[in-house]
Short mmCIF file of C-alpha atoms and ligand atoms in Angstrom, two decimals:
data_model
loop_
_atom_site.label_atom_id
_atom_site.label_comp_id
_atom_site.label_asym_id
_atom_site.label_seq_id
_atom_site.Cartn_x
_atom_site.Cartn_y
_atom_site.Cartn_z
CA UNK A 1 18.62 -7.30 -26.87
CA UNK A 2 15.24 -8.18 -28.21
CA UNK A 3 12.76 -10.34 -26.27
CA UNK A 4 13.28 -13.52 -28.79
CA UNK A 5 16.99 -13.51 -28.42
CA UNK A 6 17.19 -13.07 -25.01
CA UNK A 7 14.84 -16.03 -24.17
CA UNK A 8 17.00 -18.25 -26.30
CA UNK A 9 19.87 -17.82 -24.20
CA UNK A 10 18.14 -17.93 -20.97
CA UNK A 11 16.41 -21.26 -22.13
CA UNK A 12 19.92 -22.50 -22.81
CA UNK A 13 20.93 -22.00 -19.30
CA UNK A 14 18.24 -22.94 -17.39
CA UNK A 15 16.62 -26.94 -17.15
CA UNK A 16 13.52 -26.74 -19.23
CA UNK A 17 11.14 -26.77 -15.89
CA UNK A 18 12.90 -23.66 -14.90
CA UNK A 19 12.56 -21.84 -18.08
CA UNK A 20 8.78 -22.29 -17.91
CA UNK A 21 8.79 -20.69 -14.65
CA UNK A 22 10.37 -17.70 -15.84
CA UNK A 23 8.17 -17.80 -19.06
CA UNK A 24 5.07 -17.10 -16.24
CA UNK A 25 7.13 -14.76 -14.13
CA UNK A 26 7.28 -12.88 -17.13
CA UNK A 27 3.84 -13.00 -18.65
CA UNK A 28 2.35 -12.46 -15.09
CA UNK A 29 5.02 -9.57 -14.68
CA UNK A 30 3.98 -8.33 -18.52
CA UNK A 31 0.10 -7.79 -16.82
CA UNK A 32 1.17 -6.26 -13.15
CA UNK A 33 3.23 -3.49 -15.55
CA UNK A 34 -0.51 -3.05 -17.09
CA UNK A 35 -2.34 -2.84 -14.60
CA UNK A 36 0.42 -0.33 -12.05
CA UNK A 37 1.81 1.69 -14.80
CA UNK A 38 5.01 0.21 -15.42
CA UNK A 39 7.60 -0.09 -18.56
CA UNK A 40 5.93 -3.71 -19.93
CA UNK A 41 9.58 -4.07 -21.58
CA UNK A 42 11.50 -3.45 -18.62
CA UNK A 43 9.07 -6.04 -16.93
CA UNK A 44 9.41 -8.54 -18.97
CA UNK A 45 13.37 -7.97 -19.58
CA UNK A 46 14.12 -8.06 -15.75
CA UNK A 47 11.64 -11.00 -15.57
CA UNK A 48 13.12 -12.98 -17.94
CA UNK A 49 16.39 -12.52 -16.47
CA UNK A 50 15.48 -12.82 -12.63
CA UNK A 51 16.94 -16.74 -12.59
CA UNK A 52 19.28 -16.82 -15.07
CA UNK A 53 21.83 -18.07 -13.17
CA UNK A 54 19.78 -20.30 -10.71
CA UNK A 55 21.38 -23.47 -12.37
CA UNK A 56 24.84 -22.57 -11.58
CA UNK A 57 26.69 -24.42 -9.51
CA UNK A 58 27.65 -23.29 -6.23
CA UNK A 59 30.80 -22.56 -6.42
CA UNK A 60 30.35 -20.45 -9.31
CA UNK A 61 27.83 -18.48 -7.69
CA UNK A 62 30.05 -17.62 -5.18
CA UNK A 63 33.02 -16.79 -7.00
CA UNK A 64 30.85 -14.07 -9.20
CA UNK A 65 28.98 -12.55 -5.86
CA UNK A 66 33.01 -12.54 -4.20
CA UNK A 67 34.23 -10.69 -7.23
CA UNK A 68 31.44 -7.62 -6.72
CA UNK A 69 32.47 -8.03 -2.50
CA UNK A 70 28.93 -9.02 -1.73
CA UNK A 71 27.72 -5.77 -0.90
CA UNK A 72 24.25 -7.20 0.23
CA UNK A 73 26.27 -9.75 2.32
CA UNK A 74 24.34 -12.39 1.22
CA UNK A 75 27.28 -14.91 1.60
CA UNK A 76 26.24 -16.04 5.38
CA UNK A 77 22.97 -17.09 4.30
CA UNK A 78 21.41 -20.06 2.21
CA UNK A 79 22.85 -20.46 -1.15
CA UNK A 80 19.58 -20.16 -2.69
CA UNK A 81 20.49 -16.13 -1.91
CA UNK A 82 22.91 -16.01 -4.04
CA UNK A 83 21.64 -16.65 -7.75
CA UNK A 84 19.65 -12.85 -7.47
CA UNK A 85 22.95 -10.79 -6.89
CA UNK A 86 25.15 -12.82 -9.00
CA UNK A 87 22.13 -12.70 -12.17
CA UNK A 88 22.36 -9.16 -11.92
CA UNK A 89 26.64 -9.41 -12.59
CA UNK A 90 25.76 -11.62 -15.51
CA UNK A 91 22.94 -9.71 -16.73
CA UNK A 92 25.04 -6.70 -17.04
CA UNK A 93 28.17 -8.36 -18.15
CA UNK A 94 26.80 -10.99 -20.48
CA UNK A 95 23.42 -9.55 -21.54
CA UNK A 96 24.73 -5.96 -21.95
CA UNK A 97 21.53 -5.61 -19.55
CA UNK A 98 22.92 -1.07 -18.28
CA UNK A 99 19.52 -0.08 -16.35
CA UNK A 100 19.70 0.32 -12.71
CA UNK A 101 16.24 -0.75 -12.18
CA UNK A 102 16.07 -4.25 -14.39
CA UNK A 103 19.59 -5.12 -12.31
CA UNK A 104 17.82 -4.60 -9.37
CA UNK A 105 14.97 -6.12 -10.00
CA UNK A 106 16.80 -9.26 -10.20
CA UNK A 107 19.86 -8.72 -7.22
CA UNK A 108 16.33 -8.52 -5.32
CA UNK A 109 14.05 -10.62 -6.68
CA UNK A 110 14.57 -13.46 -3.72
CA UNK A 111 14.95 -11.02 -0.58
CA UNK A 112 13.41 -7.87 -1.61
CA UNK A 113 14.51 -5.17 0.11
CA UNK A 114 13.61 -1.52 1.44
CA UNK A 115 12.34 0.91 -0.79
CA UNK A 116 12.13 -1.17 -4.00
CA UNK A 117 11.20 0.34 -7.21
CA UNK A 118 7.92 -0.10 -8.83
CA UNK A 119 9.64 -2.36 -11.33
CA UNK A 120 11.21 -4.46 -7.94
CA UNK A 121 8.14 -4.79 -6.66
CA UNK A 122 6.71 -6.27 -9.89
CA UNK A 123 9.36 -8.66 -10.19
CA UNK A 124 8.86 -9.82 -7.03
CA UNK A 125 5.34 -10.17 -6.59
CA UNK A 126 5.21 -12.07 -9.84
CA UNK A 127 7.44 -14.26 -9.31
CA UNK A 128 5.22 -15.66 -6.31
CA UNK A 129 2.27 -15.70 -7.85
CA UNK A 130 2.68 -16.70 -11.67
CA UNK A 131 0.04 -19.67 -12.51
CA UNK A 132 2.68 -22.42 -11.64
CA UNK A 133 2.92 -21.47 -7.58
CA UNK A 134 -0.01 -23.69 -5.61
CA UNK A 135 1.07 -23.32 -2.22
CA UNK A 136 -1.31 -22.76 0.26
CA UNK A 137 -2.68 -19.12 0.04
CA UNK A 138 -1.35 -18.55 -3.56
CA UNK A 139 -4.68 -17.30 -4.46
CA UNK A 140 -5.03 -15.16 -1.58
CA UNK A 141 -1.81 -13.40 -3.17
CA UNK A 142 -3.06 -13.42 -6.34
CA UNK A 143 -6.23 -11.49 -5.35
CA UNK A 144 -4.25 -8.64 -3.45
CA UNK A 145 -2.40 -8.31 -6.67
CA UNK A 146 -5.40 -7.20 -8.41
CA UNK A 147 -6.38 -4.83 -5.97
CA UNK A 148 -3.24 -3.09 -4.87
CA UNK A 149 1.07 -3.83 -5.91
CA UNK A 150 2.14 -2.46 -2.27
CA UNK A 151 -0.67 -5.10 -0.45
CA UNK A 152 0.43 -7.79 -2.69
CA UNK A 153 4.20 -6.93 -1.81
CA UNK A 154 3.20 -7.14 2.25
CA UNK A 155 1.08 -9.87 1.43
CA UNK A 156 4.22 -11.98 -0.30
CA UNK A 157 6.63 -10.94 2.03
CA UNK A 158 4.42 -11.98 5.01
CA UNK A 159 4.21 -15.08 3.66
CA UNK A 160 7.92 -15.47 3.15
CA UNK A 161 8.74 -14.78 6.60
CA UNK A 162 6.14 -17.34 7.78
CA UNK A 163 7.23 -19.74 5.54
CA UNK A 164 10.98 -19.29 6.46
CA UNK A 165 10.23 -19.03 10.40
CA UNK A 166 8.29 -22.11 10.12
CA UNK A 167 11.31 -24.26 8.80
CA UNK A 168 13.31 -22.69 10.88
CA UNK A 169 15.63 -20.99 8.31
CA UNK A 170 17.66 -17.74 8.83
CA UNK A 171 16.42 -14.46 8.04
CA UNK A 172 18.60 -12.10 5.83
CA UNK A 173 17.97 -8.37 6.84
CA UNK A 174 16.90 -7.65 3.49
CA UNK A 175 14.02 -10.11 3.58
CA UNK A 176 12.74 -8.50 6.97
CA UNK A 177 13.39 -5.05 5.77
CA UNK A 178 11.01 -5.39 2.66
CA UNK A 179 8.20 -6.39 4.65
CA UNK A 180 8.72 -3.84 6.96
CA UNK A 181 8.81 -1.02 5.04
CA UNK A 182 6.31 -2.64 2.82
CA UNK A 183 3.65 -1.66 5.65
CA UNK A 184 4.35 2.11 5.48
CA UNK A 185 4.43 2.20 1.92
CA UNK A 186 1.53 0.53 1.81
CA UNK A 187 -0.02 3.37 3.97
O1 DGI B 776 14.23 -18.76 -7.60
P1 DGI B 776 12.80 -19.05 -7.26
O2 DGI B 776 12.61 -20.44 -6.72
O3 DGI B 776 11.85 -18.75 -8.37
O4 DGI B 776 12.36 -18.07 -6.05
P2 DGI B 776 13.19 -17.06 -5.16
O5 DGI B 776 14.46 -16.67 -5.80
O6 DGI B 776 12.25 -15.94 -4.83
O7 DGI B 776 13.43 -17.82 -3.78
C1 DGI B 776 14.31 -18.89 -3.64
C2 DGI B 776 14.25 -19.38 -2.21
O8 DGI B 776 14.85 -18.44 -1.32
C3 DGI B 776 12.86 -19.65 -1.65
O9 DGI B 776 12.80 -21.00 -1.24
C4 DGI B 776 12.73 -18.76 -0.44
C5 DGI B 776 14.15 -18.48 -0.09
N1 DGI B 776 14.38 -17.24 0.67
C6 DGI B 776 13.87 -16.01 0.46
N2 DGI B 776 14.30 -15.14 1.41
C7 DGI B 776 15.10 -15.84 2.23
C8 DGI B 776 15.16 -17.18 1.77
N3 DGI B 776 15.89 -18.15 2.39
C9 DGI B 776 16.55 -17.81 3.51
N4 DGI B 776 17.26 -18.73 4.17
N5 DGI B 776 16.54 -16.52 4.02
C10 DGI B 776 15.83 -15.51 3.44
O10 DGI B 776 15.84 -14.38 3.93
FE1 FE B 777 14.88 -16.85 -7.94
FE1 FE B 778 10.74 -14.67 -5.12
FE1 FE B 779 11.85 -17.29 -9.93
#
């Protein structure tokens, strides 16, 4: 599916706020495959797909993630968990989308995970620190993305769990995992 079409039909499922974000995921995602030497089109396919369904309700979400059996048992945990694995179902099912790596890049985008791909790490990483994110210590990610994908992955994920600890929200393995082995890989 070429680039043009496939934002069209994101755009059409996502409120217009939304869609910009993934607009900067992508063109932030477009310069990390640059500078690390990955696939620019797979980086800006997976990117533009990462929260395609993130305005479905609910229910729906669930239903799709039930239908695989929620192999990253991501059921128990906050809804927002859910739109990565069940974007990946309609990414392959609706957007023809057949490479491993893009569906994986967005079943992980929220959690991460251990030993994610190049591609999953760009993904990832720019969807934290596209222009539109000012949280406190944005720029501090931004800057270890210049320098080095792993320390901007350990950087992001540290700031995840910090986040999450600090309201007090529950942890999904995956989420820990990433950072974790985002240390050694980092080695
Ligand atoms: O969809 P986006 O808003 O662009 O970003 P996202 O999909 O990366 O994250 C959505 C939310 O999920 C964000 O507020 C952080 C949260 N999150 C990430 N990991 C975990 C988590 N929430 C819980 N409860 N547990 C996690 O492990
Ligand atoms: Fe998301
Ligand atoms: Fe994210
Ligand atoms: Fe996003």
């Amino acid at each position: 599916m070429k680039a043009e079409h496939l934002k069209s039909e994101v755009a059409r499922r996502l409120p217009a706020g939304r869609y910009e974000h993934v607009l900067r995921v992508t063109e932030t995602a477009v310069i990390l495959a640059g500078r690390f030497g990955e696939d620019k089109e797979k980086a800006e396919t997976a990117s533009l797909l990462h929260d395609v369904a993130k305005a479905m309700p609910k229910e729906e979400l669930k239903r799709i993630v039930v239908s695989e059996g929620d192999p990253s048992a991501v059921l128990g945990f906050h809804h927002e968990l859910w739109h990565g694995p069940a974007g990946a179902v309609i990414a392959r099912n609706e957007f023809g989308i057949l490479d491993a790596d893009i569906l994986a890049a967005v079943r992980f985008h929220t959690t991460g995970r251990a030993g994610m791909s190049r591609l999953e790490k760009i993904v990832f990483v720019a969807d934290m620190i596209e222009p539109g994110r000012d949280f406190p210590g944005a720029d501090l990610l931004r800057a270890e993305a210049k320098r080095s994908l792993d320390s901007a992955l350990t950087a992001c994920s540290a700031h995840n769990l910090q986040y999450l600890a600090s309201v007090r929200a529950a942890i999904h393995p995956d989420t820990l995992r990433c950072y974790n082995d985002s240390l050694s890989q980092g080695k």
